[in-house]
Coordinates of C-alpha atoms in Angstrom, one line a residue:
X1 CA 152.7 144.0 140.9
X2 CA 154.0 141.5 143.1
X3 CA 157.8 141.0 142.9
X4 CA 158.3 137.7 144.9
X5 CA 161.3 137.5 146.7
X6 CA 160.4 134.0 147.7
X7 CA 157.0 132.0 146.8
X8 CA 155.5 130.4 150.0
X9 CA 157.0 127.6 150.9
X10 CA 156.9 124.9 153.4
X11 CA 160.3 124.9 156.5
X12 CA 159.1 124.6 160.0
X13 CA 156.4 127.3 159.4
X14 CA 155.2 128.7 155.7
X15 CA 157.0 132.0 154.7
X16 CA 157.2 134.3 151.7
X17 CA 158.8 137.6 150.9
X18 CA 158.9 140.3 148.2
X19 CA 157.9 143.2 147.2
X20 CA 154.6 145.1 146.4
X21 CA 154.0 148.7 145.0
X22 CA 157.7 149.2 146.3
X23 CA 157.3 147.9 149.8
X24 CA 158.7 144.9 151.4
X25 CA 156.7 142.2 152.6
X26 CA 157.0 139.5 154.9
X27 CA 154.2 136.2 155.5
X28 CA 154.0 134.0 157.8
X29 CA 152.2 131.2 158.8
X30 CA 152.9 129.4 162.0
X31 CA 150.8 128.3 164.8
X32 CA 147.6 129.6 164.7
X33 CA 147.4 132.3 162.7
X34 CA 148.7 133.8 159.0
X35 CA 150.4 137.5 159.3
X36 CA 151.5 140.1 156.9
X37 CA 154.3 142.8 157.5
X38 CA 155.0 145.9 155.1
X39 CA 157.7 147.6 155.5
X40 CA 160.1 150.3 153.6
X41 CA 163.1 148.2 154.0
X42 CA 164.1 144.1 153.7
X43 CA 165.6 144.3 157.2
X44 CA 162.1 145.9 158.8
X45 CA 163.5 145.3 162.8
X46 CA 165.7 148.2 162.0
X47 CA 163.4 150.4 160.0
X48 CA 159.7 151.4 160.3
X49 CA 157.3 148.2 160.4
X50 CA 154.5 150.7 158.4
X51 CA 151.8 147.8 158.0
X52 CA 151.0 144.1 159.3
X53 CA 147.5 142.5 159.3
X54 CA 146.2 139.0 160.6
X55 CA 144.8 137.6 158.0
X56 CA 143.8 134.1 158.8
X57 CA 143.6 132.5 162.0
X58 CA 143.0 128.7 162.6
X59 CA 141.9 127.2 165.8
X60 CA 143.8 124.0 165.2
X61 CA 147.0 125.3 165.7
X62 CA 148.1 123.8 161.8
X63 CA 148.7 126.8 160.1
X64 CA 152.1 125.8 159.1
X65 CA 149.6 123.0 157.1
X66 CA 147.6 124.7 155.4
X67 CA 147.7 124.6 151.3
X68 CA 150.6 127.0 149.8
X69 CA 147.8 127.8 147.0
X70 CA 145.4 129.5 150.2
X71 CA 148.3 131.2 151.3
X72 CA 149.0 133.0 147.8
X73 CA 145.7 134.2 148.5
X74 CA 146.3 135.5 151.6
X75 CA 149.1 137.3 150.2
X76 CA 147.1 139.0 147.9
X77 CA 144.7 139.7 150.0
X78 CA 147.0 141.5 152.0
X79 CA 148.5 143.2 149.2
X80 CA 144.6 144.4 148.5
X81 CA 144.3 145.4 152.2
X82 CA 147.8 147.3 151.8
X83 CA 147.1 149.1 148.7
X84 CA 143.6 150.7 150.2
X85 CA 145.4 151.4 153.0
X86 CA 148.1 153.5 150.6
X87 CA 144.9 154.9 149.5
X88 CA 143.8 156.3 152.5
X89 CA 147.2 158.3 153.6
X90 CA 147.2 159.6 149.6
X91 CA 143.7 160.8 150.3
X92 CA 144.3 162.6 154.1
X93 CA 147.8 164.0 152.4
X94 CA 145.4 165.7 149.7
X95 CA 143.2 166.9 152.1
X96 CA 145.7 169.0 154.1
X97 CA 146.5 170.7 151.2

């Protein structure tokens, strides 16, 4: 489901990119905290930013440290997050018919 555009890895902050359920995604992990960004397009400054969620923040300052294997989970749990949020607009399109 997950078409990786890049696996996380480790240069001044950890990053990852891809695609999921035909959306681009973007992680990051610097400072303090670990964010997610959806959007419909690779270049998302230019195009609608439709999803991004916090998923992991670390009072240390070290996120660029943490394990790459915890941030694959991240990913995926922002990928989880994403897909109920899908859900949700499928579900109030039905409604208004």
């Amino acid at each position: 489901m997950i078409k990786w555009l890049s696996k996380p890895s480790k240069k001044y902050q950890i990053h990852a990119e891809g695609y999921f359920l035909g959306r681009y995604f973007y992680f990051r992990s610097k400072f303090n905290t670990s964010v997610i960004e959806f959007s419909n397009h690779k270049n998302h400054y230019n195009y609608h930013l439709e999803k991004s969620y916090i998923l992991h923040v670390n009072d240390d300052y070290e996120a660029e440290f943490l394990n790459l294997n915890f941030c694959k989970l991240l990913i995926y749990k922002g990928c989880f997050l994403f897909s109920l949020y899908l859900i949700k607009v499928k579900i109030k399109e039905l409604c208004k018919l």
